[in-house]
Amino acid sequence: MAKKTKKQQQSGGTPATVALTAAGATYTVHSYDHDPAHPSYGEEAAEATGVSPDRVFKTLVADVDGTLTVAVVPVAGQLDLKALAAAVGGKRATMADPALAERTTGYVRGGISPLGQRKKLPTVLDASASAHATIYVSAGRRGLEVELAPEDLRKLTEAVLAPIGR
């Protein structure tokens, strides 16, 4: 697992790491060799980094009453769509079309980061994140995770903190 310095990230970083650096956030990048045959991007990240799956968070894009919304939940669980809708004052949520999620965020599925997205979307971070000093989220491509304080992620994405995982 390689760690990159902030200087290395600026020269060849992803939009997520560029956004973190620009914001002056404290973070660590962890990379690993992505296995395209692995059945779960999030579980693969937890296994490869040696971190508990309750500290590794996946970024999902849902449609809440016609508005694309980002949900950040532990890879160990699932997104509760009803809870997500309620967290943003909506009535109904469904998973977004993967192609639309990729176009809107600027990232590929399995590498969607809540940070540095092409279009700023409403974001909800699962409340369980606050139980950890640091959490891992995608750094913007498969095989690349960024570790940061949950409060920093919440501030940078202007996320609502709510119990959206199950």
Short mmCIF file of C-alpha atoms in Angstrom, two decimals:
data_model
loop_
_atom_site.label_atom_id
_atom_site.label_comp_id
_atom_site.label_asym_id
_atom_site.label_seq_id
_atom_site.Cartn_x
_atom_site.Cartn_y
_atom_site.Cartn_z
CA MET A 1 0.00 0.00 0.00
CA ALA A 2 1.69 3.17 -1.18
CA LYS A 3 1.17 6.52 0.43
CA LYS A 4 1.56 9.66 -1.65
CA THR A 5 2.61 13.00 -0.35
CA LYS A 6 0.48 16.03 -1.06
CA LYS A 7 3.10 17.25 -3.53
CA GLN A 8 2.87 13.99 -5.53
CA GLN A 9 -0.91 14.25 -5.58
CA GLN A 10 -0.88 17.77 -6.95
CA SER A 11 1.18 16.69 -9.93
CA GLY A 12 -0.90 13.62 -10.77
CA GLY A 13 -3.83 13.54 -8.42
CA THR A 14 -7.46 12.82 -9.01
CA PRO A 15 -10.08 15.57 -8.75
CA ALA A 16 -10.74 14.28 -5.20
CA THR A 17 -7.14 14.63 -4.03
CA VAL A 18 -6.78 17.96 -5.82
CA ALA A 19 -9.89 19.21 -3.97
CA LEU A 20 -8.53 17.96 -0.63
CA THR A 21 -5.17 19.63 -1.22
CA ALA A 22 -6.83 22.90 -2.31
CA ALA A 23 -8.93 22.87 0.88
CA GLY A 24 -5.85 22.32 3.04
CA ALA A 25 -7.33 19.10 4.45
CA THR A 26 -5.28 16.47 6.23
CA TYR A 27 -5.51 13.14 4.46
CA THR A 28 -3.58 10.05 3.40
CA VAL A 29 -3.88 8.27 0.08
CA HIS A 30 -3.78 4.47 0.04
CA SER A 31 -3.39 2.62 -3.25
CA TYR A 32 -3.72 -1.06 -4.07
CA ASP A 33 -3.89 -3.24 -7.15
CA HIS A 34 -7.55 -3.40 -8.17
CA ASP A 35 -8.81 -6.85 -9.15
CA PRO A 36 -11.53 -6.47 -11.82
CA ALA A 37 -12.84 -9.94 -10.89
CA HIS A 38 -13.58 -8.98 -7.27
CA PRO A 39 -17.35 -8.99 -6.67
CA SER A 40 -17.40 -5.83 -4.50
CA TYR A 41 -15.34 -2.67 -4.96
CA GLY A 42 -15.85 -1.63 -1.33
CA GLU A 43 -15.04 -5.00 0.21
CA GLU A 44 -11.98 -5.21 -2.01
CA ALA A 45 -10.82 -1.83 -0.69
CA ALA A 46 -11.28 -2.95 2.93
CA GLU A 47 -9.40 -6.21 2.33
CA ALA A 48 -6.59 -4.58 0.37
CA THR A 49 -6.02 -1.80 2.90
CA GLY A 50 -6.44 -4.09 5.92
CA VAL A 51 -9.08 -1.80 7.39
CA SER A 52 -12.34 -2.87 9.03
CA PRO A 53 -15.26 -2.66 6.56
CA ASP A 54 -17.11 -0.36 8.98
CA ARG A 55 -14.39 2.29 8.38
CA VAL A 56 -14.39 2.00 4.59
CA PHE A 57 -17.27 3.90 3.01
CA LYS A 58 -18.77 3.49 -0.45
CA THR A 59 -20.13 6.37 -2.47
CA LEU A 60 -23.50 5.69 -4.06
CA VAL A 61 -25.59 7.96 -6.24
CA ALA A 62 -29.37 7.86 -5.86
CA ASP A 63 -32.27 9.74 -7.35
CA VAL A 64 -34.35 11.42 -4.65
CA ASP A 65 -37.53 12.86 -6.12
CA GLY A 66 -35.72 13.70 -9.36
CA THR A 67 -32.55 15.08 -7.74
CA LEU A 68 -29.31 13.10 -7.89
CA THR A 69 -28.04 12.70 -4.34
CA VAL A 70 -24.81 11.18 -3.01
CA ALA A 71 -24.96 8.66 -0.17
CA VAL A 72 -21.78 7.68 1.69
CA VAL A 73 -22.26 4.48 3.70
CA PRO A 74 -20.02 1.75 5.18
CA VAL A 75 -19.15 -1.04 2.74
CA ALA A 76 -20.13 -3.49 5.50
CA GLY A 77 -23.81 -2.55 5.07
CA GLN A 78 -26.36 -1.29 2.61
CA LEU A 79 -27.99 2.02 1.82
CA ASP A 80 -31.47 2.51 3.27
CA LEU A 81 -33.18 4.40 0.45
CA LYS A 82 -36.13 5.50 2.63
CA ALA A 83 -33.73 6.93 5.22
CA LEU A 84 -31.77 8.72 2.49
CA ALA A 85 -34.93 10.33 1.11
CA ALA A 86 -35.97 11.41 4.62
CA ALA A 87 -32.49 12.85 5.32
CA VAL A 88 -32.82 15.30 2.43
CA GLY A 89 -36.52 16.03 2.90
CA GLY A 90 -37.62 13.82 0.02
CA LYS A 91 -40.34 11.22 -0.35
CA ARG A 92 -38.82 8.53 -2.57
CA ALA A 93 -35.33 7.40 -3.50
CA THR A 94 -34.08 4.92 -6.08
CA MET A 95 -30.59 4.08 -7.21
CA ALA A 96 -29.47 6.34 -10.04
CA ASP A 97 -28.73 4.99 -13.49
CA PRO A 98 -24.99 4.05 -13.38
CA ALA A 99 -24.22 5.86 -16.67
CA LEU A 100 -25.90 9.03 -15.39
CA ALA A 101 -24.00 8.78 -12.08
CA GLU A 102 -20.71 8.48 -13.97
CA ARG A 103 -21.49 11.40 -16.31
CA THR A 104 -22.64 13.64 -13.48
CA THR A 105 -19.81 12.92 -11.04
CA GLY A 106 -17.02 12.56 -13.58
CA TYR A 107 -15.94 9.26 -12.04
CA VAL A 108 -16.37 5.60 -13.05
CA ARG A 109 -18.45 3.16 -11.04
CA GLY A 110 -16.32 1.64 -8.31
CA GLY A 111 -14.24 4.81 -8.23
CA ILE A 112 -16.86 7.47 -7.50
CA SER A 113 -15.57 9.76 -4.79
CA PRO A 114 -17.76 12.08 -2.73
CA LEU A 115 -15.05 14.71 -3.29
CA GLY A 116 -14.14 16.65 -6.43
CA GLN A 117 -17.21 15.68 -8.41
CA ARG A 118 -17.89 17.34 -11.76
CA LYS A 119 -21.24 18.61 -10.48
CA LYS A 120 -21.84 19.33 -6.79
CA LEU A 121 -24.63 17.08 -5.56
CA PRO A 122 -26.48 17.01 -2.24
CA THR A 123 -24.58 14.58 -0.02
CA VAL A 124 -25.54 12.50 3.02
CA LEU A 125 -22.88 10.83 5.18
CA ASP A 126 -23.97 7.91 7.33
CA ALA A 127 -23.96 8.88 11.01
CA SER A 128 -21.79 5.85 11.87
CA ALA A 129 -18.82 7.71 10.35
CA SER A 130 -18.61 9.94 13.42
CA ALA A 131 -17.67 6.91 15.56
CA HIS A 132 -14.24 6.78 13.86
CA ALA A 133 -11.23 9.09 14.01
CA THR A 134 -10.71 8.52 10.28
CA ILE A 135 -12.62 6.81 7.49
CA TYR A 136 -11.71 5.71 3.98
CA VAL A 137 -13.56 6.81 0.84
CA SER A 138 -12.71 6.47 -2.82
CA ALA A 139 -10.04 8.88 -3.98
CA GLY A 140 -11.53 8.93 -7.46
CA ARG A 141 -10.47 5.73 -9.15
CA ARG A 142 -10.56 2.01 -8.53
CA GLY A 143 -7.64 0.96 -6.36
CA LEU A 144 -7.23 4.34 -4.68
CA GLU A 145 -8.67 5.31 -1.29
CA VAL A 146 -8.29 8.46 0.75
CA GLU A 147 -8.27 8.40 4.55
CA LEU A 148 -9.55 11.48 6.34
CA ALA A 149 -11.50 12.62 9.38
CA PRO A 150 -15.27 12.18 8.93
CA GLU A 151 -15.88 15.78 9.98
CA ASP A 152 -13.51 17.00 7.26
CA LEU A 153 -15.43 14.95 4.69
CA ARG A 154 -18.72 16.31 5.99
CA LYS A 155 -17.51 19.92 5.79
CA LEU A 156 -15.90 19.59 2.36
CA THR A 157 -18.98 17.98 0.81
CA GLU A 158 -21.44 20.04 2.89
CA ALA A 159 -23.00 16.69 3.79
CA VAL A 160 -25.94 16.04 6.06
CA LEU A 161 -25.04 13.52 8.76
CA ALA A 162 -27.87 10.96 9.12
CA PRO A 163 -28.41 7.24 9.79
CA ILE A 164 -28.79 6.07 6.18
CA GLY A 165 -27.03 2.71 6.41
CA ARG A 166 -28.45 -0.59 7.54
#
